[in-house]
PDB file of C-alpha atoms in Angstrom:
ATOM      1  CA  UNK A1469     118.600  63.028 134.203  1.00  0.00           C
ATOM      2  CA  UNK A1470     115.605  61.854 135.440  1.00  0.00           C
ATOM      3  CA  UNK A1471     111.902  61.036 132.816  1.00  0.00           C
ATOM      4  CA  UNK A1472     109.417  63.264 134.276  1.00  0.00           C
ATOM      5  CA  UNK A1473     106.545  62.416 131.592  1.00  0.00           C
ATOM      6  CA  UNK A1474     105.888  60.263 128.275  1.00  0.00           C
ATOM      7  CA  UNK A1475     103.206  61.621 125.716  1.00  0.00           C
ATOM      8  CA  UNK A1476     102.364  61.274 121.977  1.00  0.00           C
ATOM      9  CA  UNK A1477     105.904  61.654 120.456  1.00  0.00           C
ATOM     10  CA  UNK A1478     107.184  63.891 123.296  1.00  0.00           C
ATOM     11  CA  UNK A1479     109.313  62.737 126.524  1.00  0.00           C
ATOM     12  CA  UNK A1480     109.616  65.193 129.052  1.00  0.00           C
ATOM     13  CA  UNK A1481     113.177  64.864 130.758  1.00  0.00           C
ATOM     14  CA  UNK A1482     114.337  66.820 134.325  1.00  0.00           C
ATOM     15  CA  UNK A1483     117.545  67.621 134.037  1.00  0.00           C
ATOM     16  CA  UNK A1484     120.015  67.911 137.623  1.00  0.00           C
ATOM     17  CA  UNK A1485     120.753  70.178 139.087  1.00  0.00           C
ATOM     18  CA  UNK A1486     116.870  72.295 138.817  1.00  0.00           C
ATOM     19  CA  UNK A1487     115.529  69.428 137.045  1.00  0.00           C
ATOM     20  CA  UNK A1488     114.283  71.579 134.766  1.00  0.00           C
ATOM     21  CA  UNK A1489     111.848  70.311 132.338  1.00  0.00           C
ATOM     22  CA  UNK A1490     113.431  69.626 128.970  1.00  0.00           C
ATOM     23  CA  UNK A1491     111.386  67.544 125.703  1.00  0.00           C
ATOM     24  CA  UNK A1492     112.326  65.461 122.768  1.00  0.00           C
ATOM     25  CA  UNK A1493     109.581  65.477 120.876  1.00  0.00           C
ATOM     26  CA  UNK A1494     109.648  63.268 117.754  1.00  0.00           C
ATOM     27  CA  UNK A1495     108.458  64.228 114.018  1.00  0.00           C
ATOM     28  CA  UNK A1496     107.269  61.122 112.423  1.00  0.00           C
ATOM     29  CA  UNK A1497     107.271  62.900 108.776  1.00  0.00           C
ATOM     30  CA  UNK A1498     110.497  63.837 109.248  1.00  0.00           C
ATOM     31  CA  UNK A1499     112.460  60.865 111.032  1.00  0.00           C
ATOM     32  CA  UNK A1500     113.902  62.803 113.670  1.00  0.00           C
ATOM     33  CA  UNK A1501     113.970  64.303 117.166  1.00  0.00           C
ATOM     34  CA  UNK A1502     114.118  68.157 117.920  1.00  0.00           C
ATOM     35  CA  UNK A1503     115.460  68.704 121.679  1.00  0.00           C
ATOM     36  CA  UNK A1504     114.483  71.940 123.616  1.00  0.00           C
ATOM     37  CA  UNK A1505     115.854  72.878 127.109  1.00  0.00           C
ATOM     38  CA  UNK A1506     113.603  74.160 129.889  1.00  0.00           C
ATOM     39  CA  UNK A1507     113.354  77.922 128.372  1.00  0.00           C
ATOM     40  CA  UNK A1508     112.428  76.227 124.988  1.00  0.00           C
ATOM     41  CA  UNK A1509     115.806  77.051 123.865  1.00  0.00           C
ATOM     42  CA  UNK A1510     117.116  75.299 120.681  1.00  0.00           C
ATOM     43  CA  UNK A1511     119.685  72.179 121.614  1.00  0.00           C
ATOM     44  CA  UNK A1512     119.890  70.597 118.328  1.00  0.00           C
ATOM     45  CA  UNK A1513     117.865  67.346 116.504  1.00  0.00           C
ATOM     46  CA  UNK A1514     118.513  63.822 116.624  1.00  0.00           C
ATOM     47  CA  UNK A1515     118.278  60.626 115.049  1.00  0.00           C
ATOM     48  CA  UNK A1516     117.709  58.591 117.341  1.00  0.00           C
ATOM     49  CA  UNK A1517     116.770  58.837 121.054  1.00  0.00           C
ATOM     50  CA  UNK A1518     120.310  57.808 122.288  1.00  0.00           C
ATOM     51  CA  UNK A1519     121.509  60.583 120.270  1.00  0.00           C
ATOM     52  CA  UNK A1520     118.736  63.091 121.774  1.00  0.00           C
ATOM     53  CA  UNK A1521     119.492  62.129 125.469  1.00  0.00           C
ATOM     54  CA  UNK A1522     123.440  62.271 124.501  1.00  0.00           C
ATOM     55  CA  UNK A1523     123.285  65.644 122.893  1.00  0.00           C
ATOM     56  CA  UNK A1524     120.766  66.885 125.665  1.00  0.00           C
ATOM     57  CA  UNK A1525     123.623  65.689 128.587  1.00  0.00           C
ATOM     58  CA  UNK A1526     126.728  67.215 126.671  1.00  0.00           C
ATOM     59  CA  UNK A1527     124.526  70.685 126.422  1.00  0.00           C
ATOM     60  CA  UNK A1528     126.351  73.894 127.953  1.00  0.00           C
ATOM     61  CA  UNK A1529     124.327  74.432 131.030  1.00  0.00           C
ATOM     62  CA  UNK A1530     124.190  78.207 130.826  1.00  0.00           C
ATOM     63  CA  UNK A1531     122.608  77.488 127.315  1.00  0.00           C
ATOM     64  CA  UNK A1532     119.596  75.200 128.547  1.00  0.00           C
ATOM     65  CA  UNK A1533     119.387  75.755 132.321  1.00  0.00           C
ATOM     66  CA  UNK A1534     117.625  79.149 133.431  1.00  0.00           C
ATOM     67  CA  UNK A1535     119.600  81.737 135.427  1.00  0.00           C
TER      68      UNK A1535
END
């Protein structure tokens, strides 16, 4: 995994072996941390960013990497 970019709330993380874009973006109202794969496909929330980064490495690749 590799940071490609740090906004507002959002961290944009490449992801071996297309390094892929992939964002954790946090919701202040909320508490919590939604995590999308490249596509924008749905990988699950967080509450924390350990969490995030752990659920976004344990991901099924066919799931969050395109093609």
């Amino acid at each position: 995994m590799r940071v490609l970019k740090v906004r507002r709330h959002e961290l944009v993380i490449g992801r071996s072996p297309t390094w892929a874009p992939c964002r954790i973006r946090y919701y202040p109202g909320v508490g919590r941390m939604f995590i999308r794969g490249p596509a924008g496909q749905y990988i699950g929330w967080a509450d924390n960013l350990a969490d995030a980064i752990g659920q976004l490495a344990r991901a099924d690749t066919n799931q969050v990497l395109p093609g």
